[in-house]
Short mmCIF file of C-alpha atoms in Angstrom, two decimals:
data_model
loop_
_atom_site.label_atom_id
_atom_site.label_comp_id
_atom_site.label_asym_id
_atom_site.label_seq_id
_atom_site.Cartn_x
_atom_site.Cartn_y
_atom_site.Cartn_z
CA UNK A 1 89.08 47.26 11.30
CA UNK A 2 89.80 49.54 8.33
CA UNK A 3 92.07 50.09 5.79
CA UNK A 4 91.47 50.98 2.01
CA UNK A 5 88.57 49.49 0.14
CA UNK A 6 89.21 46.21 -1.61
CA UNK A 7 85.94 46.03 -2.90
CA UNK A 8 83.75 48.82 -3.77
CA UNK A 9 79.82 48.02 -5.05
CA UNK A 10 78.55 51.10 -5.97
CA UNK A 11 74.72 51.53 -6.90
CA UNK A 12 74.59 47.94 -8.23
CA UNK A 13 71.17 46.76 -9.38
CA UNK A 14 70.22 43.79 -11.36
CA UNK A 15 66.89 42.47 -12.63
CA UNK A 16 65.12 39.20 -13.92
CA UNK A 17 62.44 39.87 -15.82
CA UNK A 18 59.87 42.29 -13.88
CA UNK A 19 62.00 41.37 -10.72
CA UNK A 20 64.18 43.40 -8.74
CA UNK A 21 67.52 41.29 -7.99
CA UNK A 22 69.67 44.34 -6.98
CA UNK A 23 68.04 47.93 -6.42
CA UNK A 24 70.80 49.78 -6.25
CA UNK A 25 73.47 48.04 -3.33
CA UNK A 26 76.51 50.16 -2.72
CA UNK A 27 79.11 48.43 -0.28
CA UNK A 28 82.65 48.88 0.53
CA UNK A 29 84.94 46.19 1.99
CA UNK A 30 88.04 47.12 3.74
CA UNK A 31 91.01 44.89 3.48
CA UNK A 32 91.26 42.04 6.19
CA UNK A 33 87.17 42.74 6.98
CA UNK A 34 85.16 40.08 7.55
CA UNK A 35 81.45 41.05 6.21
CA UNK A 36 78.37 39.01 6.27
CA UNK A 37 75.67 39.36 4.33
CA UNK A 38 72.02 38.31 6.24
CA UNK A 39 68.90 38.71 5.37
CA UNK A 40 65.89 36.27 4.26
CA UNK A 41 65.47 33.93 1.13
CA UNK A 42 65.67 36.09 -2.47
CA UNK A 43 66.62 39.34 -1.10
CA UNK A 44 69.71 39.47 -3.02
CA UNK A 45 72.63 38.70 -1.20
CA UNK A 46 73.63 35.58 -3.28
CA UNK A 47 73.18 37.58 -6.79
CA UNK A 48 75.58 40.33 -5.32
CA UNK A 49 78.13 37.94 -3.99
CA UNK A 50 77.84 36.39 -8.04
CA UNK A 51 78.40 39.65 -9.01
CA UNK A 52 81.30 41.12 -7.12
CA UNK A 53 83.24 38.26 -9.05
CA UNK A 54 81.28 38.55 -12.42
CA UNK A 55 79.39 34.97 -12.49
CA UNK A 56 76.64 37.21 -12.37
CA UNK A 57 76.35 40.22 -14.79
CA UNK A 58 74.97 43.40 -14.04
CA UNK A 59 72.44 45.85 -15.32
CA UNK A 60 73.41 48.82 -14.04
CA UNK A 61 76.16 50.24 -11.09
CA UNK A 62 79.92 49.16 -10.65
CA UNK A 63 82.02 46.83 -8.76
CA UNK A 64 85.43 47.78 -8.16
CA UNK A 65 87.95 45.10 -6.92
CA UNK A 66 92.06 46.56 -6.24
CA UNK A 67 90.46 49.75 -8.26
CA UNK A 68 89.57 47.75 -11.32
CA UNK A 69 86.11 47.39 -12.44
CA UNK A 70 85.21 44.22 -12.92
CA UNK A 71 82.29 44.41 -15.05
CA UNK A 72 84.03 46.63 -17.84
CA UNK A 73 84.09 45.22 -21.25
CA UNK A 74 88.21 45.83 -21.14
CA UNK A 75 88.58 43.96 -17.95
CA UNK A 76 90.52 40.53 -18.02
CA UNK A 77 87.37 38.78 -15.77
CA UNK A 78 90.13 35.41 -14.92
CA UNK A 79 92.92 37.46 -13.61
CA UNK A 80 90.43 39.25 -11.08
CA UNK A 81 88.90 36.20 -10.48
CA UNK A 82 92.24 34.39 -9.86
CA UNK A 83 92.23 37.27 -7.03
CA UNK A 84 89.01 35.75 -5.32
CA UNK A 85 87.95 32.39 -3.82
CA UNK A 86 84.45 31.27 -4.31
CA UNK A 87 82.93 28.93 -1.85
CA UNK A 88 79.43 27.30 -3.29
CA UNK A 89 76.26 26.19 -1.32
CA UNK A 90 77.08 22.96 -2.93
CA UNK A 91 80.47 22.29 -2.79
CA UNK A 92 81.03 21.91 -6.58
CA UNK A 93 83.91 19.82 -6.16
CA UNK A 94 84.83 18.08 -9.65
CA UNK A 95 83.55 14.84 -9.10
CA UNK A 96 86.10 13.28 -11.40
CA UNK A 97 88.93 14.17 -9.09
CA UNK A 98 90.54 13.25 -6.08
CA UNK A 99 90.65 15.83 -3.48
CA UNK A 100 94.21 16.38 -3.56
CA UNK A 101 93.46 16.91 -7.68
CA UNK A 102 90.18 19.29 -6.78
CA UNK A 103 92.63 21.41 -5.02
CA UNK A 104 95.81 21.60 -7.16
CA UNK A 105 93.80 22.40 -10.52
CA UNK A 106 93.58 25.43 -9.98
CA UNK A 107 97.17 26.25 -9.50
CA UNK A 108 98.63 23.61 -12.40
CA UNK A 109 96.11 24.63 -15.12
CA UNK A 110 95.07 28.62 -14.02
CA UNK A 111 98.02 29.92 -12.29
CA UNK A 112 100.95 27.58 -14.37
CA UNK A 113 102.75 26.14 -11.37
CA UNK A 114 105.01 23.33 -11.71
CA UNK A 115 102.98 19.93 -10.99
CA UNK A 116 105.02 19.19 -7.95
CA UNK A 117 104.61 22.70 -6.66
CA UNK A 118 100.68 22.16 -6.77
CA UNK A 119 100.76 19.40 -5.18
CA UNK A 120 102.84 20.66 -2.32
CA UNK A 121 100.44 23.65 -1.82
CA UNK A 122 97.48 21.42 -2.58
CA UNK A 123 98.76 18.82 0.39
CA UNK A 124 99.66 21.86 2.84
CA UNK A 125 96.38 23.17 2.42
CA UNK A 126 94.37 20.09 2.91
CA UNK A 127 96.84 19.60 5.97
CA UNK A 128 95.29 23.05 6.91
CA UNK A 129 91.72 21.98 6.55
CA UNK A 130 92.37 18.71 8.62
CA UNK A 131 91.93 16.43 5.43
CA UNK A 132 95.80 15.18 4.82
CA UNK A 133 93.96 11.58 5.19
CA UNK A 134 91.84 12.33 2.72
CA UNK A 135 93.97 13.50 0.00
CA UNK A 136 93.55 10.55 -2.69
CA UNK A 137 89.87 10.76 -1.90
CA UNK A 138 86.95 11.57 -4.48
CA UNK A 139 84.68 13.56 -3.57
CA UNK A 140 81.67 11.03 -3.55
CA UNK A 141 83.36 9.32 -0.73
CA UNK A 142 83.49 12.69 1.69
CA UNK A 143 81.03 13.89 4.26
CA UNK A 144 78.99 17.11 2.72
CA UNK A 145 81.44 19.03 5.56
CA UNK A 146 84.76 17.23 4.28
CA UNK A 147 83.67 18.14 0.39
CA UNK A 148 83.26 21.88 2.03
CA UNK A 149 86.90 22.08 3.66
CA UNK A 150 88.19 20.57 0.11
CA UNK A 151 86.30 23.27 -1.53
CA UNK A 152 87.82 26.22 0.82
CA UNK A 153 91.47 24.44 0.32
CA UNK A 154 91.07 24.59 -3.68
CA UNK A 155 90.19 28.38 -3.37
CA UNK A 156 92.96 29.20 -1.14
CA UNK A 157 95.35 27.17 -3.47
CA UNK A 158 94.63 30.39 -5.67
CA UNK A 159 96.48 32.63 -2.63
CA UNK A 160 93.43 34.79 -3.20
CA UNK A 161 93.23 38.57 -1.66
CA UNK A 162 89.32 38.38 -0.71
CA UNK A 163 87.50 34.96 -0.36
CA UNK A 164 84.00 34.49 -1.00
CA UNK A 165 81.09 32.88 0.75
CA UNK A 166 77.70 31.88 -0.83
CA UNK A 167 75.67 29.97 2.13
CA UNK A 168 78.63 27.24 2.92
CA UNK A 169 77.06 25.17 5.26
CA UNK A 170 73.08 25.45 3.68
CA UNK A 171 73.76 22.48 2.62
CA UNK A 172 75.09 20.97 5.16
CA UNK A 173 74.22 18.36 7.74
CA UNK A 174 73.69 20.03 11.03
CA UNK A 175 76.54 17.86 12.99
CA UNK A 176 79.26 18.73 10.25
CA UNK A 177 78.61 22.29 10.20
CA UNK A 178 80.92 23.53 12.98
CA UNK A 179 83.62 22.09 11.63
CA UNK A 180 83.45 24.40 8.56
CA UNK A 181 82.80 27.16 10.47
CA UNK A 182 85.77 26.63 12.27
CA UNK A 183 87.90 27.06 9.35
CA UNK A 184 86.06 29.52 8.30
CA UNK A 185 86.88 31.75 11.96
CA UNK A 186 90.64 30.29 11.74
CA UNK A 187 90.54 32.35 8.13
CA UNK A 188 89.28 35.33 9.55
CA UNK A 189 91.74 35.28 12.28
CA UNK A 190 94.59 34.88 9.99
CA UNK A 191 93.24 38.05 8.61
CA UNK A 192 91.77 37.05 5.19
CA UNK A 193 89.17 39.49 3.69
CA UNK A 194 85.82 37.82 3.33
CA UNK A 195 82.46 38.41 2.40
CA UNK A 196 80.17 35.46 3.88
CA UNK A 197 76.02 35.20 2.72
CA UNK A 198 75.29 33.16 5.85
CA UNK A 199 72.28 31.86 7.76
CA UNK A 200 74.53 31.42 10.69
CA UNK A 201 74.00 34.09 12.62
CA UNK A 202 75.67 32.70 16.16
CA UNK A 203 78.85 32.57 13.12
CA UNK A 204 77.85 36.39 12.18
CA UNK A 205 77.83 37.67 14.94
CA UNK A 206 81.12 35.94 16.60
CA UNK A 207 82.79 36.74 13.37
CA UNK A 208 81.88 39.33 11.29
CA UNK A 209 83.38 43.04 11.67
CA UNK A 210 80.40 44.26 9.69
CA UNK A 211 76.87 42.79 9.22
CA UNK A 212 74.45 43.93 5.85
CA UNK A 213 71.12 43.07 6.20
CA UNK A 214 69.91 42.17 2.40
CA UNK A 215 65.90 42.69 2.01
CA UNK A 216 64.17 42.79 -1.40
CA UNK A 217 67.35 43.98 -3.33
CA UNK A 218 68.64 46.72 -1.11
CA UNK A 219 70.71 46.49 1.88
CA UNK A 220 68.50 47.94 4.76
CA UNK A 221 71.47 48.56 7.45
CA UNK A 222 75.14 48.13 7.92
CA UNK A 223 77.20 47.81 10.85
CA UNK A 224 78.86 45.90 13.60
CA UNK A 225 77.08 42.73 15.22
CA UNK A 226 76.61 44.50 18.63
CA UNK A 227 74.41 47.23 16.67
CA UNK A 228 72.76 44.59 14.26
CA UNK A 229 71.87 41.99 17.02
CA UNK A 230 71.46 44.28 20.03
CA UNK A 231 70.45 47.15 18.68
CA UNK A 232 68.80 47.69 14.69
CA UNK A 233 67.98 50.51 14.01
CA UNK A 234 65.76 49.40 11.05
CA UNK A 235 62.22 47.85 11.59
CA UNK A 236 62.85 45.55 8.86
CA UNK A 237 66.21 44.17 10.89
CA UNK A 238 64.20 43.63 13.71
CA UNK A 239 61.75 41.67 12.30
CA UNK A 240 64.10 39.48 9.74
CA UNK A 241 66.23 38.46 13.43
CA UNK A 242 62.95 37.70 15.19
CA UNK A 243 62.21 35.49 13.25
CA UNK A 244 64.89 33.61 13.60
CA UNK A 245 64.62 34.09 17.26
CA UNK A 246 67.40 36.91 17.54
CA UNK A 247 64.84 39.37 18.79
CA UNK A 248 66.94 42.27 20.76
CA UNK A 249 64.51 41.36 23.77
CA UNK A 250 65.68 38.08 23.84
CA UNK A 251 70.29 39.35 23.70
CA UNK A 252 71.47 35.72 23.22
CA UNK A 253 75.41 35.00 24.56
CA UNK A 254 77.77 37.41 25.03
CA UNK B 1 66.48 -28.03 -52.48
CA UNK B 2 70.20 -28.51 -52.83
CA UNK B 3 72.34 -26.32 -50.84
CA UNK B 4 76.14 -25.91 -52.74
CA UNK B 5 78.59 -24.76 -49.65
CA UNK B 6 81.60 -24.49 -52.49
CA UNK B 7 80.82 -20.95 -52.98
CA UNK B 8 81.68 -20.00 -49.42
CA UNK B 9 85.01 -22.57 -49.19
CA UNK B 10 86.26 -21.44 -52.57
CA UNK B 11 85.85 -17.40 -51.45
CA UNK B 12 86.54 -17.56 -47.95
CA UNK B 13 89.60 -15.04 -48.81
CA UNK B 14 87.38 -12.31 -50.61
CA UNK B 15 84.50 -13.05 -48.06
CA UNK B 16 86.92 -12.04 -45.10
CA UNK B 17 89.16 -9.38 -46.82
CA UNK B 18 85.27 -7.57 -47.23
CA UNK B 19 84.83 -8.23 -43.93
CA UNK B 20 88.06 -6.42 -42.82
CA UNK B 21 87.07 -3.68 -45.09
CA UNK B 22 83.49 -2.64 -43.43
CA UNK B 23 85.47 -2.96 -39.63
CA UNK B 24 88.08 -0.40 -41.13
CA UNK B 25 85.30 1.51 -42.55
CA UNK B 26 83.39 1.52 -39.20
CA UNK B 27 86.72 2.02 -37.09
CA UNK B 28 87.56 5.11 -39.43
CA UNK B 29 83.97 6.70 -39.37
CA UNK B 30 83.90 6.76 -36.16
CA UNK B 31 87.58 8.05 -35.05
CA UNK B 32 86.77 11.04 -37.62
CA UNK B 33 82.78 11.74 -36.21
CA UNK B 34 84.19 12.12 -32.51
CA UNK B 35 85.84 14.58 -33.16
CA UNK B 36 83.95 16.22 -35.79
CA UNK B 37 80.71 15.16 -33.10
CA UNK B 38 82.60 17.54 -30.72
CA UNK B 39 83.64 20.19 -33.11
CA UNK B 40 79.52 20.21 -34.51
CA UNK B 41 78.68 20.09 -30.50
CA UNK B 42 80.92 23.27 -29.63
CA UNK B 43 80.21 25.15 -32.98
CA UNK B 44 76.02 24.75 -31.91
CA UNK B 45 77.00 26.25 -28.37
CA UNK B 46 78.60 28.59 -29.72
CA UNK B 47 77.63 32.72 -29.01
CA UNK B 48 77.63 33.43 -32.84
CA UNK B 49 74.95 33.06 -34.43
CA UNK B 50 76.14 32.09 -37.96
CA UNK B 51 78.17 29.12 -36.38
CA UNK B 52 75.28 28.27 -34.59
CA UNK B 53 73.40 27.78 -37.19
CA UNK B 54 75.71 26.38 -40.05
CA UNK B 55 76.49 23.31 -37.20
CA UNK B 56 71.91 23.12 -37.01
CA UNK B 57 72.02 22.96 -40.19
CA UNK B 58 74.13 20.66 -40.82
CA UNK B 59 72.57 18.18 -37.89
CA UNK B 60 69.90 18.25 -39.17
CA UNK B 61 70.13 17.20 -42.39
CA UNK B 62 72.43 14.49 -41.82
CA UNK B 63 70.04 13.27 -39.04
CA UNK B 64 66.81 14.02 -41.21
CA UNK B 65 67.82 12.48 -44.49
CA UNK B 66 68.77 8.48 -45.40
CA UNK B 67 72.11 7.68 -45.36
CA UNK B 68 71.73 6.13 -48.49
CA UNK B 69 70.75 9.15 -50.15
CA UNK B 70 73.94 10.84 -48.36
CA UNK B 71 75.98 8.47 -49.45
CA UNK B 72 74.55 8.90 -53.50
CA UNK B 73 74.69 12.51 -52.78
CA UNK B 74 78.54 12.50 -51.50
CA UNK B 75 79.48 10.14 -54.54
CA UNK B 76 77.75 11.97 -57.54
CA UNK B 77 76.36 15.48 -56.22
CA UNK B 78 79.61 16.70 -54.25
CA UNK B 79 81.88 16.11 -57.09
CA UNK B 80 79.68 18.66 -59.26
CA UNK B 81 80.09 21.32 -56.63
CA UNK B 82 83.45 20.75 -55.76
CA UNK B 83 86.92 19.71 -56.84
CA UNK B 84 86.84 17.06 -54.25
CA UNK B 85 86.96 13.73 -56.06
CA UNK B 86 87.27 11.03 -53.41
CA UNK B 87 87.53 7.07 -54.24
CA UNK B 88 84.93 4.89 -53.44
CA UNK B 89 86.03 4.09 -50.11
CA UNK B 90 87.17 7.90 -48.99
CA UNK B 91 83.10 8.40 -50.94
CA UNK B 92 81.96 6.16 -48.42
CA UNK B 93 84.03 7.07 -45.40
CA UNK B 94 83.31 10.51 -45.67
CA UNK B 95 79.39 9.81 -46.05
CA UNK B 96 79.70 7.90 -42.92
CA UNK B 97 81.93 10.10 -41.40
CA UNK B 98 79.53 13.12 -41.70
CA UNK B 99 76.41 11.30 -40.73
CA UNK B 100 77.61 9.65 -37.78
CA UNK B 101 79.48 13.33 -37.06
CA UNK B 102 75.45 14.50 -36.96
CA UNK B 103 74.63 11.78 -34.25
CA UNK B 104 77.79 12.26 -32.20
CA UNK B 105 76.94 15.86 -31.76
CA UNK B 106 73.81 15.59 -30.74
CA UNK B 107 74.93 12.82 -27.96
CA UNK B 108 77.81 15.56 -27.30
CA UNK B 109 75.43 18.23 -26.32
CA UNK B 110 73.40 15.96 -24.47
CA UNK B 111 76.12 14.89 -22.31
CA UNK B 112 77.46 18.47 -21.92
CA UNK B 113 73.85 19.63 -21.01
CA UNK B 114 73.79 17.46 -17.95
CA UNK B 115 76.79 19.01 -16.44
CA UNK B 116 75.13 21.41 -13.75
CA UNK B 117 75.95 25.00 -14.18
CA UNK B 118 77.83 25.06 -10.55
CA UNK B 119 80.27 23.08 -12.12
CA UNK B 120 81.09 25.92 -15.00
CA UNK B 121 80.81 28.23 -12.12
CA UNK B 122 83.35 26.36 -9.76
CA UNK B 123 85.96 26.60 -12.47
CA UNK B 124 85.57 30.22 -14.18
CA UNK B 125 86.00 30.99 -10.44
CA UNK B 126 89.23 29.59 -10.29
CA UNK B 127 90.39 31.98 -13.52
CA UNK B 128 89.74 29.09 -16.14
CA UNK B 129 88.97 29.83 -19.60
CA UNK B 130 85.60 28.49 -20.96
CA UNK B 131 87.86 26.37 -22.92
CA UNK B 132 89.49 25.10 -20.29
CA UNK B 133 86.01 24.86 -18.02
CA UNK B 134 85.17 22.45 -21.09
CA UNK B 135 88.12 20.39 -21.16
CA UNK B 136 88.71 19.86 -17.54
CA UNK B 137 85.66 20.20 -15.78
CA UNK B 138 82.82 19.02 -18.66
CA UNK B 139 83.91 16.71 -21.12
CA UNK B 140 85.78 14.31 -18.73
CA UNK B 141 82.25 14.19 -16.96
CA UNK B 142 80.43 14.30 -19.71
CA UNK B 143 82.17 11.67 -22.01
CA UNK B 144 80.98 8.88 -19.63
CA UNK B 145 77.68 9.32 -19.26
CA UNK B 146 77.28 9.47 -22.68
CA UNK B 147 79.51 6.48 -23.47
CA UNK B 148 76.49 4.04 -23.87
CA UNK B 149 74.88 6.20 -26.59
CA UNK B 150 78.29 6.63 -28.60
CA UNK B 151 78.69 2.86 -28.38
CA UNK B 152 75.03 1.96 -29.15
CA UNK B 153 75.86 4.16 -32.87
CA UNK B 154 79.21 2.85 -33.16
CA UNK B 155 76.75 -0.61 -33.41
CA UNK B 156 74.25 1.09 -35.77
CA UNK B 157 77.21 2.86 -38.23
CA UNK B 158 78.96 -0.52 -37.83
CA UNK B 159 75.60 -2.45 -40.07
CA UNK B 160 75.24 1.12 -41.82
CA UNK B 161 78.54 0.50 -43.71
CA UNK B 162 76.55 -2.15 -46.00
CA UNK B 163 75.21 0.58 -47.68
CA UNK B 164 78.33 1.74 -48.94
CA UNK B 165 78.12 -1.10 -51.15
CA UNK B 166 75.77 0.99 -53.66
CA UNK B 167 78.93 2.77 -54.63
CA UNK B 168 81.09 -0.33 -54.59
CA UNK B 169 83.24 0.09 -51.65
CA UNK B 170 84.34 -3.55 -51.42
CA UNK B 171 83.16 -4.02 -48.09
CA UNK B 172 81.64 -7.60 -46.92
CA UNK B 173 77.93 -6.25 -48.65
CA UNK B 174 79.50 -5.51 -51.64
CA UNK B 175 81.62 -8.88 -51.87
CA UNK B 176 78.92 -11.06 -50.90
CA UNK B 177 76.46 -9.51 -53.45
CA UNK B 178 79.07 -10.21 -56.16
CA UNK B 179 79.84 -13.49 -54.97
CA UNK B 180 75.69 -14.03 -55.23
CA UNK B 181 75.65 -12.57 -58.95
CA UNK B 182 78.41 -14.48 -59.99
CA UNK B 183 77.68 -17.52 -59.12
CA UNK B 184 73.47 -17.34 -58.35
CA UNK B 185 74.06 -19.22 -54.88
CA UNK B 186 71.66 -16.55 -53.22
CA UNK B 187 70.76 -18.96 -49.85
CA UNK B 188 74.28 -19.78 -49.65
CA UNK B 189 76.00 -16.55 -49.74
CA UNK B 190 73.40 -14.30 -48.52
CA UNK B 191 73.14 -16.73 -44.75
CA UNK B 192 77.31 -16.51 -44.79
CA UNK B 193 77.29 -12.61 -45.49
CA UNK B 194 74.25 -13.06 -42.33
CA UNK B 195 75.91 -14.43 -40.24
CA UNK B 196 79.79 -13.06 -40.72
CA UNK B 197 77.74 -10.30 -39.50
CA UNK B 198 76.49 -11.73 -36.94
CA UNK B 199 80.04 -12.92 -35.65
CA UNK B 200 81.41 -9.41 -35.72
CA UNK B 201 78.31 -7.46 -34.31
CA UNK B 202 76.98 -9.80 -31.43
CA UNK B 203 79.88 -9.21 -29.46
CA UNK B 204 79.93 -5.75 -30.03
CA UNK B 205 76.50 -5.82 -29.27
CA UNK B 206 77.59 -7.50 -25.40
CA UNK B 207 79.85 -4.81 -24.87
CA UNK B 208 77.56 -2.51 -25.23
CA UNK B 209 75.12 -3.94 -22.89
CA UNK B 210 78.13 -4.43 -20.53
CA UNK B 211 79.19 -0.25 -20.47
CA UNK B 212 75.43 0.24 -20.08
CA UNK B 213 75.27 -1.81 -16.89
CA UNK B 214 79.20 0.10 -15.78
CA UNK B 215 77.54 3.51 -16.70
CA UNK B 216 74.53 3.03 -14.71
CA UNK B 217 75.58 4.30 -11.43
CA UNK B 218 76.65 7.72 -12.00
CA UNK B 219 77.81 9.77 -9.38
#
């Protein structure tokens, strides 16, 4: 699936202190692609997903989203933001607000829409996430998977161009995990561009159009699942899915 | 020992006009210092470093340094560097005003503190503003869980206004201790001026205990 770059990392590299965050990632995203970003605990994949929408600066390298760079002193960092959902680990719905509220905020206060217009998109959107029950909700009453579709509603109530993933269902109890996912797939189908830092590799492979494999600040290998899965050509790859018991030996479904 | 009640009967009037005096002075301090608690609060998290440090400062003295000796210092040092001549209650107010302005920050940045980062992060990556990251995603969850610390000064600045009597506010302090020099009945007016107090602040004091108990369960 290709089409012109919506997103273009180029040579991005970050540190903390003496460590290495980013060592120079370069990645472009195609419009409509679905890439996942793998790889084990602190290689990276989170800080570059924090920095494509600049929650995370940068020391050094570019990111350019629709051709502007993001981390330029000029750029307006809320407009390009207003381009891209963010999806958190945990949730980080405002506690203070009922799900229907969590999800038309954005719109009312960012974006200026009419209250009543919000809250149409905000109700069509939880209708979309299979929470229209759940609309005058907080978010202390929802199941950590519930909290997670509220949290993917309120970034598509932005009508975003890319959407972004940082480990949505880490944090999530095992049983309530597919039916994130699930959205998640019903997203990609629709043909939204998103980049997904994932554990989920069954989800990876079913979904993603590319696979990077993150390790110690660099991305090691890109391509489809069937190369990634079945056959890496990096040592490193190899290793990283055996561990998780995605050896190539051992060519799980499909 | 005789006791001489006459005092009180005959000056009920003054006794309670003092009284409404110190809860206007209290009501007033206070409805100025959240504001000004917020404005010291923003100013110290501020990414300048001269605002940063004119609000530390100015914490820390008022937070440092008696309020008695503020309240001296407002009423005969201020004047001498400024054209700001106040009367003895806008003297007072603004003594109390400034001080409790010092504490309110302080329980401000507190509150704002606990607010996890994600939070910030879930709304710049909506598009919000940091202003608008503080007004719709922090303060509303900050102002309650620091509720029981603004109302435990509000009790403390409400007892503090006595001590505008030195500059002869005529709050209940100031009345009673007139009432006491006039007419020498110390026992007499000194347990009515105790326990007017008393009336006013103990159930001040219960509501305070009651948002403690409300705030406890946060989240």
């Amino acid at each position: 699936m290709t089409g012109m770059p919506i997103i273009e990392v180029t040579d991005v590299s970050k540190r903390y202190g003496t460590v290495e965050a980013l060592a120079g990632v370069s990645l472009a995203i195609s419009r409509g692609e679905v890439v996942c970003l793998i790889g084990s605990s602190g290689s990276g994949k989170s800080t570059l997903l924090r920095s494509i929408n600049g929650l995370e600066p940068i020391d050094g390298g570019s990111v350019l989203f629709e051709g502007i760079d993001v981390h330029a002193p000029g750029t307006d960092i809320r407009k390009v933001r207003q381009r891209m959902g963010m999806v958190f680990q945990s949730f980080e719905l405002f506690p203070h607000m009922t799900a229907r509220h969590n999800v038309m905020v954005g719109p009312e206060k960012v974006l200026g829409l009419p209250t009543a217009e919000a809250r149409k998109r905000a109700d069509e959107l939880l209708a979309k996430v299979g929470l229209t029950d759940k609309a005058e909700v907080r978010p202390a009453q929802l199941s950590g998977g519930q909290q997670q579709r509220v949290a993917i509603a309120r970034a598509l109530a932005m009508q975003p161009a890319v959407m972004l993933f940082d480990e949505p269902t880490s944090a999530l109890d095992p049983e309530t995990i597919g039916e994130v996912l699930n959205v998640m797939k019903r997203l990609a189908d629709e043909g939204m561009t998103m980049i997904v830092v994932t554990h989920e590799m069954s989800f990876a492979r079913r979904v993603a159009d590319r696979i990077a494999v993150f390790d110690h600040g660099r991305v090691i290998e890109v391509g489809p699942p069937a190369q990634i899965f079945d056959h890496p050509t990096v040592e490193r790859t190899r290793d990283f899915l055996s561990h998780l018991g995605w050896g190539a030996a051992s060519v799980p479904q499909s | 020992m005789t006791f001489d009640w006459s005092v009180i009967t005959d000056n009920w009037q003054r006794l309670l006009e003092g009284a409404g005096i110190t809860i206007l002075l209290a009501a007033a301090a206070m409805i100025l210092a959240l504001p000004g608690g917020l404005l010291l609060a923003a100013m110290r998290s501020s990414s300048w470093s001269p605002v940063r440090g004119a609000a530390t400062a100015f914490v820390e003295f008022f937070r440092t340094t008696p309020v008695l000796l503020q309240v001296y210092w407002v009423f005969y040092v201020l004047p001498v560097f400024t054209d700001i001549r106040l009367s003895a209650f806008g003297t007072g107010l603004a003594a109390l005003a400034l001080n409790v302005s010092a504490f309110n920050s302080e329980t401000f940045r507190a509150g704002i503190n606990s607010i996890r980062q994600g939070q910030r992060n879930a709304g710049l990556s909506l598009g919000m503003s940091t202003w608008q990251v503080m007004w719709i995603v922090v303060l509303p969850q900050a102002v309650p869980r620091v509720l029981p610390a603004l109302a435990s000064t509000w009790v403390s600045l409400f007892k503090d206004t006595s001590l505008v009597s030195v500059i002869a506010v005529q709050e209940l302090s100031y009345v009673g201790l007139q009432l006491r020099s006039q007419t020498f009945r110390v026992l007499e007016v000194l347990t009515a001026m105790a326990v007017l107090y008393w009336l006013m602040g103990y159930p001040q004091a219960k509501i305070v205990d009651w948002i403690h108990r409300r705030m406890k369960v946060v989240e």
